[in-house]
Coordinates of C-alpha atoms in Angstrom, one line a residue:
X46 CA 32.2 33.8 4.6
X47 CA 28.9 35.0 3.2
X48 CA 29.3 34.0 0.2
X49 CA 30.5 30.4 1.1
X50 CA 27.6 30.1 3.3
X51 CA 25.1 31.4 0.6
X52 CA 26.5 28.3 -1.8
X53 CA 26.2 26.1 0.4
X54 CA 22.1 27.1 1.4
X55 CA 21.8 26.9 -3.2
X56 CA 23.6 23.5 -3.3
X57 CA 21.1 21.8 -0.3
X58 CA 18.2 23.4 -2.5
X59 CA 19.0 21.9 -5.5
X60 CA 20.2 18.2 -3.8
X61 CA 16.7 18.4 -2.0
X62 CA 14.8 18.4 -5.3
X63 CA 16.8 15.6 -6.7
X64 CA 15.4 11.7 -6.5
X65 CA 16.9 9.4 -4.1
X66 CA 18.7 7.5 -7.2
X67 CA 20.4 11.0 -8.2
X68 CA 21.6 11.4 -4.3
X69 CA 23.4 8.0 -4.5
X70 CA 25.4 8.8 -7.3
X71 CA 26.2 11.8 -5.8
X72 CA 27.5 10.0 -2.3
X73 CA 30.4 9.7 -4.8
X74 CA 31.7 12.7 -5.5
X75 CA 33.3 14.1 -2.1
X76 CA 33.1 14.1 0.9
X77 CA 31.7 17.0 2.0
X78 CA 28.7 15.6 0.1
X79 CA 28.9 12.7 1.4
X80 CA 28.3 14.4 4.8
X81 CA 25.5 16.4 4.0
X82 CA 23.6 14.3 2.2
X83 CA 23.6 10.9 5.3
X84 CA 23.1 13.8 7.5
X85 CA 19.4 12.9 9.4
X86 CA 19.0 16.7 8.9
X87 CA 19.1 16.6 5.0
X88 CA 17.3 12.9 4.6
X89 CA 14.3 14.6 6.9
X90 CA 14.3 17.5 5.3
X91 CA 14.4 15.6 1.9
X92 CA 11.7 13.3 2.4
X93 CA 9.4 15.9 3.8
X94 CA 9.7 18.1 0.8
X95 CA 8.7 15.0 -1.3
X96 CA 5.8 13.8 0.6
X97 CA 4.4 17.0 1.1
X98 CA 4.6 18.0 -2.9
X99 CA 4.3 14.4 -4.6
X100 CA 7.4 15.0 -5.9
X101 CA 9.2 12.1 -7.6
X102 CA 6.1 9.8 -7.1
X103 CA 5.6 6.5 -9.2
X104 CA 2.9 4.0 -9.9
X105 CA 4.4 0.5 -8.4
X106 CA 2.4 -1.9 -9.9
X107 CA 2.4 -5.8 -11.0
X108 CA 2.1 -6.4 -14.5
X109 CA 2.9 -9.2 -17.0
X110 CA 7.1 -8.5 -18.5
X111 CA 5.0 -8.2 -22.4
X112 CA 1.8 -6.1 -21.0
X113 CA -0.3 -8.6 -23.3
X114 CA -1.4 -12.0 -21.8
X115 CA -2.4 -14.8 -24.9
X116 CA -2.7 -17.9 -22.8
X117 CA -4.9 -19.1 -20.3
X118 CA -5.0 -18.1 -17.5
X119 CA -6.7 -20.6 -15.6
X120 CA -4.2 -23.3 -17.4
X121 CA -2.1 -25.3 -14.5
X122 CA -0.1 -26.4 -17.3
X123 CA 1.4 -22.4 -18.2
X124 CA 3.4 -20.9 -16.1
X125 CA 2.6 -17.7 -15.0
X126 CA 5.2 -14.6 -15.9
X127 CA 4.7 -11.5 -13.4
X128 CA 6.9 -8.2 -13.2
X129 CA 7.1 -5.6 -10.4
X130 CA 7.7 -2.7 -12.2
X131 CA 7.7 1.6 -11.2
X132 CA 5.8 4.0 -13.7
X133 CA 5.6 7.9 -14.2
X134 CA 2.8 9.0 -11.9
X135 CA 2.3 11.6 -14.7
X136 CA 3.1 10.0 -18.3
X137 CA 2.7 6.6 -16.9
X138 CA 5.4 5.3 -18.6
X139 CA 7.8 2.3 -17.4
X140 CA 10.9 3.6 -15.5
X141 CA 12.3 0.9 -14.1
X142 CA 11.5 -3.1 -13.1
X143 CA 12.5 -4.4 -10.1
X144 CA 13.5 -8.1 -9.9
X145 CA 14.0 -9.4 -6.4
X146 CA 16.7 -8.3 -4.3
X147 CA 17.6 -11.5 -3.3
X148 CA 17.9 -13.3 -6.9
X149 CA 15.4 -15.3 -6.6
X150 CA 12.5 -16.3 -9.0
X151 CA 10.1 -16.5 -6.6
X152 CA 6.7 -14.1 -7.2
X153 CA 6.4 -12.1 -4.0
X154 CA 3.9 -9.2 -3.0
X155 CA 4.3 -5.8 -1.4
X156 CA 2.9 -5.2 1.9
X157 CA 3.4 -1.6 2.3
X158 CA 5.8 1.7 0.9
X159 CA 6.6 4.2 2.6
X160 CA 9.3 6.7 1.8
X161 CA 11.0 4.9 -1.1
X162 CA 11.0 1.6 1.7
X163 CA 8.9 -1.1 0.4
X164 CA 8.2 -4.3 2.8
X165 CA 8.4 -7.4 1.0
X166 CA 7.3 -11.0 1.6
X167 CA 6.0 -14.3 0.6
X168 CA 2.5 -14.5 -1.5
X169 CA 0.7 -16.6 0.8
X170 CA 1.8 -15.6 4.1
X171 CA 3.1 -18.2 7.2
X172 CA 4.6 -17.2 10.5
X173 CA 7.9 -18.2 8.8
X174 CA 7.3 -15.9 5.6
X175 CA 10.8 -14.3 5.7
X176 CA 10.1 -10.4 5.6
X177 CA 12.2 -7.7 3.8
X178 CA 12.7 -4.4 4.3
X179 CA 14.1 -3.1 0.6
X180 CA 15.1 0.2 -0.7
X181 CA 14.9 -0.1 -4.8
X182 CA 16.3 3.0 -5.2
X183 CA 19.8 2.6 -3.2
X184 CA 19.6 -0.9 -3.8
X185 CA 20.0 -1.6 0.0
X186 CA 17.8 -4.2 1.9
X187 CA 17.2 -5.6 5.6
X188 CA 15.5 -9.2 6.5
X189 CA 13.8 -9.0 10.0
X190 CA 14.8 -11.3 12.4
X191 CA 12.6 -14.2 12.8
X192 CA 10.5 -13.9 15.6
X193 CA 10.8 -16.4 18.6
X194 CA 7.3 -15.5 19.6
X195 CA 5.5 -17.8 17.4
X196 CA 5.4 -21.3 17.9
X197 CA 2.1 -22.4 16.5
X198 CA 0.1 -22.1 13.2
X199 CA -2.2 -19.8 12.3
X200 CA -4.5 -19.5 9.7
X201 CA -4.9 -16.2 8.4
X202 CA -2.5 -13.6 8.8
X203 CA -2.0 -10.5 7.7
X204 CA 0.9 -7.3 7.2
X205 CA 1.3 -4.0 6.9
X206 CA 4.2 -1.5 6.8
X207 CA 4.8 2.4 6.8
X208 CA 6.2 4.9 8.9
X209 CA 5.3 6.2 12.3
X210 CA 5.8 10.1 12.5
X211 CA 5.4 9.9 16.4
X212 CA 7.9 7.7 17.1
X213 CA 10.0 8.4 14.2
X214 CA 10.0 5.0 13.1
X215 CA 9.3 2.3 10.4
X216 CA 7.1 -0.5 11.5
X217 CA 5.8 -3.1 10.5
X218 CA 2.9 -4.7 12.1
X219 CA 1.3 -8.5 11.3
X220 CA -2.1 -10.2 13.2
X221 CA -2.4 -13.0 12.9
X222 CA -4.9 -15.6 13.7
X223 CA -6.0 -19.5 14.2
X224 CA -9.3 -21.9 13.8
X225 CA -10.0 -21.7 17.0
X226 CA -9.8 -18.2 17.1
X227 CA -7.0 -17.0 18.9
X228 CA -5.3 -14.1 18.1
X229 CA -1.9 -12.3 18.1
X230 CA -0.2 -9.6 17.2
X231 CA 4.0 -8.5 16.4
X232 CA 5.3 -5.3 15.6
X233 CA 8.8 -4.7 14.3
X234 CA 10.9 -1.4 14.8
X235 CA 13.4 -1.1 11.9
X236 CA 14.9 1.2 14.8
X237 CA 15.7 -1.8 17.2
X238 CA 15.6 -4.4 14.2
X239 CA 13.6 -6.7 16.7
X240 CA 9.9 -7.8 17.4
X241 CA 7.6 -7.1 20.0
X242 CA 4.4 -9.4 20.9
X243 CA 1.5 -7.2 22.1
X244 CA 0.0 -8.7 25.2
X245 CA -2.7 -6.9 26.1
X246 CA -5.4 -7.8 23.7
X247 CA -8.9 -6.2 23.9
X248 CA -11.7 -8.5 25.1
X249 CA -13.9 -7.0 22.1
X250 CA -11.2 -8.8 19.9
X251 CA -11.3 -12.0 21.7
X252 CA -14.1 -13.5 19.7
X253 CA -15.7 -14.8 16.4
X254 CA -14.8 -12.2 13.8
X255 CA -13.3 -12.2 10.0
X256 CA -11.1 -10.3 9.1
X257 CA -10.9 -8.4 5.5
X258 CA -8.9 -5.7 4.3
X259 CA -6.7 -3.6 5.8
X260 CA -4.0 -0.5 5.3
X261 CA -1.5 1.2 7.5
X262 CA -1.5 5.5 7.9
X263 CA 0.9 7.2 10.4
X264 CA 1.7 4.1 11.8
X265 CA -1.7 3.0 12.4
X266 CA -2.8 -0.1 11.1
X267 CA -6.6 -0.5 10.2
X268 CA -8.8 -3.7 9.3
X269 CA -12.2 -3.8 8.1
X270 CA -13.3 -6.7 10.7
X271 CA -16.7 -8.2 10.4
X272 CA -18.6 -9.9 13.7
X273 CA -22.0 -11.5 12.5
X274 CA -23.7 -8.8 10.0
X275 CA -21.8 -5.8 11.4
X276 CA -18.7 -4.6 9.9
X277 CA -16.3 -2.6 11.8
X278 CA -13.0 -0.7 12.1
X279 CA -10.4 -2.1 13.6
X280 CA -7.0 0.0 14.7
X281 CA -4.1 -0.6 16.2
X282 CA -1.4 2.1 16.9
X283 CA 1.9 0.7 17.3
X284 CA 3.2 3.3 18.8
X285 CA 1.3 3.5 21.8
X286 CA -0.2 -0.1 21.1
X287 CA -3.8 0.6 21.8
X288 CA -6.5 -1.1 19.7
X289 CA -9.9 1.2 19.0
X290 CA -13.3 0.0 17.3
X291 CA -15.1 2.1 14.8
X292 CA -18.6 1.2 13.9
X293 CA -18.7 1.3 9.6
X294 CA -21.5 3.3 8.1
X295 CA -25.0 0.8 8.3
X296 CA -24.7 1.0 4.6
X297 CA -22.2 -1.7 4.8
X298 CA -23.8 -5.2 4.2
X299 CA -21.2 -6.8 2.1
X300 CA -18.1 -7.3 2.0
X301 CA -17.6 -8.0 -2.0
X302 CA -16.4 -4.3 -3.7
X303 CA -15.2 -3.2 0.1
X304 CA -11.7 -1.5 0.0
X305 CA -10.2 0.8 3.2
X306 CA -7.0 3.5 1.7
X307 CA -6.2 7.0 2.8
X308 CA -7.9 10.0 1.4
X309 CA -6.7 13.4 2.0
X310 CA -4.9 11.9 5.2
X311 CA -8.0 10.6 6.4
X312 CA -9.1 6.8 6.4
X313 CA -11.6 6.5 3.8
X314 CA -13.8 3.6 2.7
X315 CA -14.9 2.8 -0.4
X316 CA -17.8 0.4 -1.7
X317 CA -19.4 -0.5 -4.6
X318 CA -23.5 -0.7 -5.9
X319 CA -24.6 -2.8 -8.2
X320 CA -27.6 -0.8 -7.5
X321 CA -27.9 3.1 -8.7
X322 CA -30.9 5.6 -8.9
X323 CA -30.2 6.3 -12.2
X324 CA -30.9 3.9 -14.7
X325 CA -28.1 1.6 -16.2
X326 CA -25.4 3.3 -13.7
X327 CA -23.1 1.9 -10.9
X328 CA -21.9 3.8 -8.1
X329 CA -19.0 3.4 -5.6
X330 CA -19.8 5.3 -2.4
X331 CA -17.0 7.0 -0.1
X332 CA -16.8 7.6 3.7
X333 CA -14.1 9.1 5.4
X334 CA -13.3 9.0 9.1
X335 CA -13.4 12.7 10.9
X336 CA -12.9 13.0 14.4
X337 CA -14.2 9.5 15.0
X338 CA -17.3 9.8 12.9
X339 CA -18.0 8.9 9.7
X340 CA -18.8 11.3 6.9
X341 CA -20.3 10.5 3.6
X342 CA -18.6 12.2 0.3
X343 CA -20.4 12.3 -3.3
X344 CA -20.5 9.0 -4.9
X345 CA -19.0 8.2 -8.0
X346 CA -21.2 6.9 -10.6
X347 CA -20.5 5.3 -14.2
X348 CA -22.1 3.3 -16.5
X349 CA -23.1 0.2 -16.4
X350 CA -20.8 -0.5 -19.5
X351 CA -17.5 0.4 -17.6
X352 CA -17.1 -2.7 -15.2
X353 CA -14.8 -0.6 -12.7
X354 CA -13.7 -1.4 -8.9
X355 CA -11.0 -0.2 -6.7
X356 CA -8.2 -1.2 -5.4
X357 CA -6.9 1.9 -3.6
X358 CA -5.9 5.5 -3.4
X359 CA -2.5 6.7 -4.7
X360 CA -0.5 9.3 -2.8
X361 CA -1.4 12.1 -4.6
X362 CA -5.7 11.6 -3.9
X363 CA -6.6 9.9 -6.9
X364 CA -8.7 6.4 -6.9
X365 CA -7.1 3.5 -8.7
X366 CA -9.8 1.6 -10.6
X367 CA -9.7 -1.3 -12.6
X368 CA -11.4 -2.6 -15.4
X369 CA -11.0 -6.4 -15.8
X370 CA -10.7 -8.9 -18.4
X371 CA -10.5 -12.3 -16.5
X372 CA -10.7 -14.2 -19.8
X373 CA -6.3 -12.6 -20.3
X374 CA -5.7 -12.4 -16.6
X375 CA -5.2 -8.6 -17.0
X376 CA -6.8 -5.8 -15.8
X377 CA -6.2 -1.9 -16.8
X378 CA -5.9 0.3 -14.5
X379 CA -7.4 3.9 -14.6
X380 CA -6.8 6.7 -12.3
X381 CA -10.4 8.6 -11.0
X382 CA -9.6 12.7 -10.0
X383 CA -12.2 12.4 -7.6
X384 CA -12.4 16.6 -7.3
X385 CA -12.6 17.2 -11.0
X386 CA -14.7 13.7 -11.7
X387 CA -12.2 12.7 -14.7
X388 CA -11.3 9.5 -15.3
X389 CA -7.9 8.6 -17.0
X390 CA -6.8 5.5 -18.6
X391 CA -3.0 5.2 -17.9
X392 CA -2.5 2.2 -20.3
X393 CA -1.3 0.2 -17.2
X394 CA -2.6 -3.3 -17.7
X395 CA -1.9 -5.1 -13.9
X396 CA -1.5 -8.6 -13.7
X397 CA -4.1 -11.0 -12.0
X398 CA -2.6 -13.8 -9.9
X399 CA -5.5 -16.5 -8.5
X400 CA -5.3 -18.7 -5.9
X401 CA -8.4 -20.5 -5.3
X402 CA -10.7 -17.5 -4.3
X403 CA -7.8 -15.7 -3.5
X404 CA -7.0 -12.8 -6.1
X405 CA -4.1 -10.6 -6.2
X406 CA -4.0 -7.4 -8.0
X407 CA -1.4 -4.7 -6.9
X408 CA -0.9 -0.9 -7.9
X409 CA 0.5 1.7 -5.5
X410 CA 2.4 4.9 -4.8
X411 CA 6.0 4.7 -4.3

């Protein structure tokens, strides 16, 4: 009985340091495996072992199918090739691409990964913009409902997507709002597969303000929000559903080189100086958010020859930085070790989608 039991402990240990695309194959074999490995037991346990270890992490990034880019970009006339595509996080080599799940030949952007989920939706979002909740790895995928709630147009809108470790859910949350100012907001529970309008809307938000960027931590959705010259943090839990405000650092005063990620599990914001004290430098300054207040880390400073800007933070604590070349619509990406100051070139080169003033560049942890 011992010895039955003591297999069994040495088979979970070695299925929990598999990837999720080795576990599918494996859903095949019996079913005694079958059992173990759709237990909720085993899936927590597996997921928690990979998050906490950045174990099987990838780069998910947009990039052109060839890498190289020869016509013009700007050129109406030449349509525009783009590629969703997961790397190595440590030899940044291409593992896999991933064409849309539903066949089509439509671009469309990621909104948010969490736990080998990726939420999936139109370019240019509309309150109709169907919405996808996808699983590359099993190959599985779930459209949300479309919400009743909406019946008028809005003009900006945004979404995010992750999980909520208090609630032990995935949601997805979208704002949304119009000209004259209104403004609404919808979370989805992949638990309940339904939508939920929030009523109760803060008077501090029921005014002129523009929203920037935003990301989603814990199930906590934050936007950079500007009213007049003062830039702010906006969250929303939705969870509880309670909205809070957090003054940015007065060193904010633009919005251009602005970026909000997650930096050693704290909300961290990033901005880049033309302007350095050193001669022919740049710098990108960091604040992080601890216990409501805002803390200023070391800057990063280059020189004025590497033209970098970033986009995010990857899982594992490192900035993604980009160095453009708008005249091939590419731009290469480089990881930053912000501890050990190192800067790596991964050879990635992302693609850069326009719209008007709108620009789309995408590289994440999956």
């Amino acid at each position: 009985m011992a010895f039955t039991l003591r297999k069994k402990e040495i088979l979970i240990d070695i299925l929990q340091r598999l990837p999720a695309k080795s576990l599918v194959r494996f859903l095949c074999t019996c079913k005694s495996w079958t059992d173990l490995i759709g237990s909720s037991r085993f899936v927590s346990t597996h997921l928690h072992r990979n998050v906490t270890k950045h174990a099987h992490v990838y780069l998910l990034c947009l990039h052109h199918p060839n890498f190289e880019r020869n016509e013009d970009p700007d050129d109406p006339y030449v349509e525009q090739e783009f590629q969703w595509s997961l790397f190595s996080n440590e030899t940044f080599e291409e593992c896999s691409n991933l064409s849309h799940p539903l066949g089509s030949t439509e671009h469309y952007v990621i909104y948010g990964s969490s736990n080998s989920l990726v939420c999936i939706s139109d370019e240019i979002l509309n309150f109709d913009s169907p919405i996808h909740i996808w699983n590359p790895s099993v190959r599985k995928l779930r459209t949300t409902p479309i919400s009743t709630n909406i019946n008028i147009k809005f003009s900006h809108m945004a979404l995010q997507f992750g999980f909520h470790p208090g609630v032990n859910d995935y949601k997805a949350v979208r704002m949304m709002r119009t000209n004259k100012n209104s403004f609404a907001v919808e979370v989805y529970s992949l638990k309940t597969d339904c939508w939920k309008m929030i009523e109760a809307i803060p008077p501090w938000l029921k005014c002129t303000w523009q929203h920037l960027k935003g990301t989603l931590y814990n199930g906590v959705a934050y936007h950079i929000i500007q009213k007049g010259p003062i830039f702010s943090i906006m969250s929303f839990d939705s969870g509880s559903e309670e909205f809070e405000e957090f003054i940015a650092p007065d060193a904010l005063c633009s919005s251009w080189g602005l970026c909000i990620d997650v930096y050693k599990e704290q909300i961290c914001l990033l901005l880049k100086f033309y302007s350095c004290e050193l001669e022919g430098m740049k710098k990108i300054d960091l604040w992080v958010l601890q216990e409501k207040r805002w803390k200023q880390l070391s800057p990063f400073i280059f020189s004025l020859d590497y033209n970098y800007r970033t986009i995010g933070i990857s899982i594992d604590n490192r900035l993604l930085m980009l160095r453009t070349d708008y005249n091939r619509g590419i731009s290469n990406l480089h990881l930053y070790d912000y501890d050990f100051k190192q800067v790596l070139d991964t050879g990635i080169k992302l693609a850069v989608m326009k719209y008007g003033e709108i620009e789309f560049l995408y590289s994440t942890s999956y």
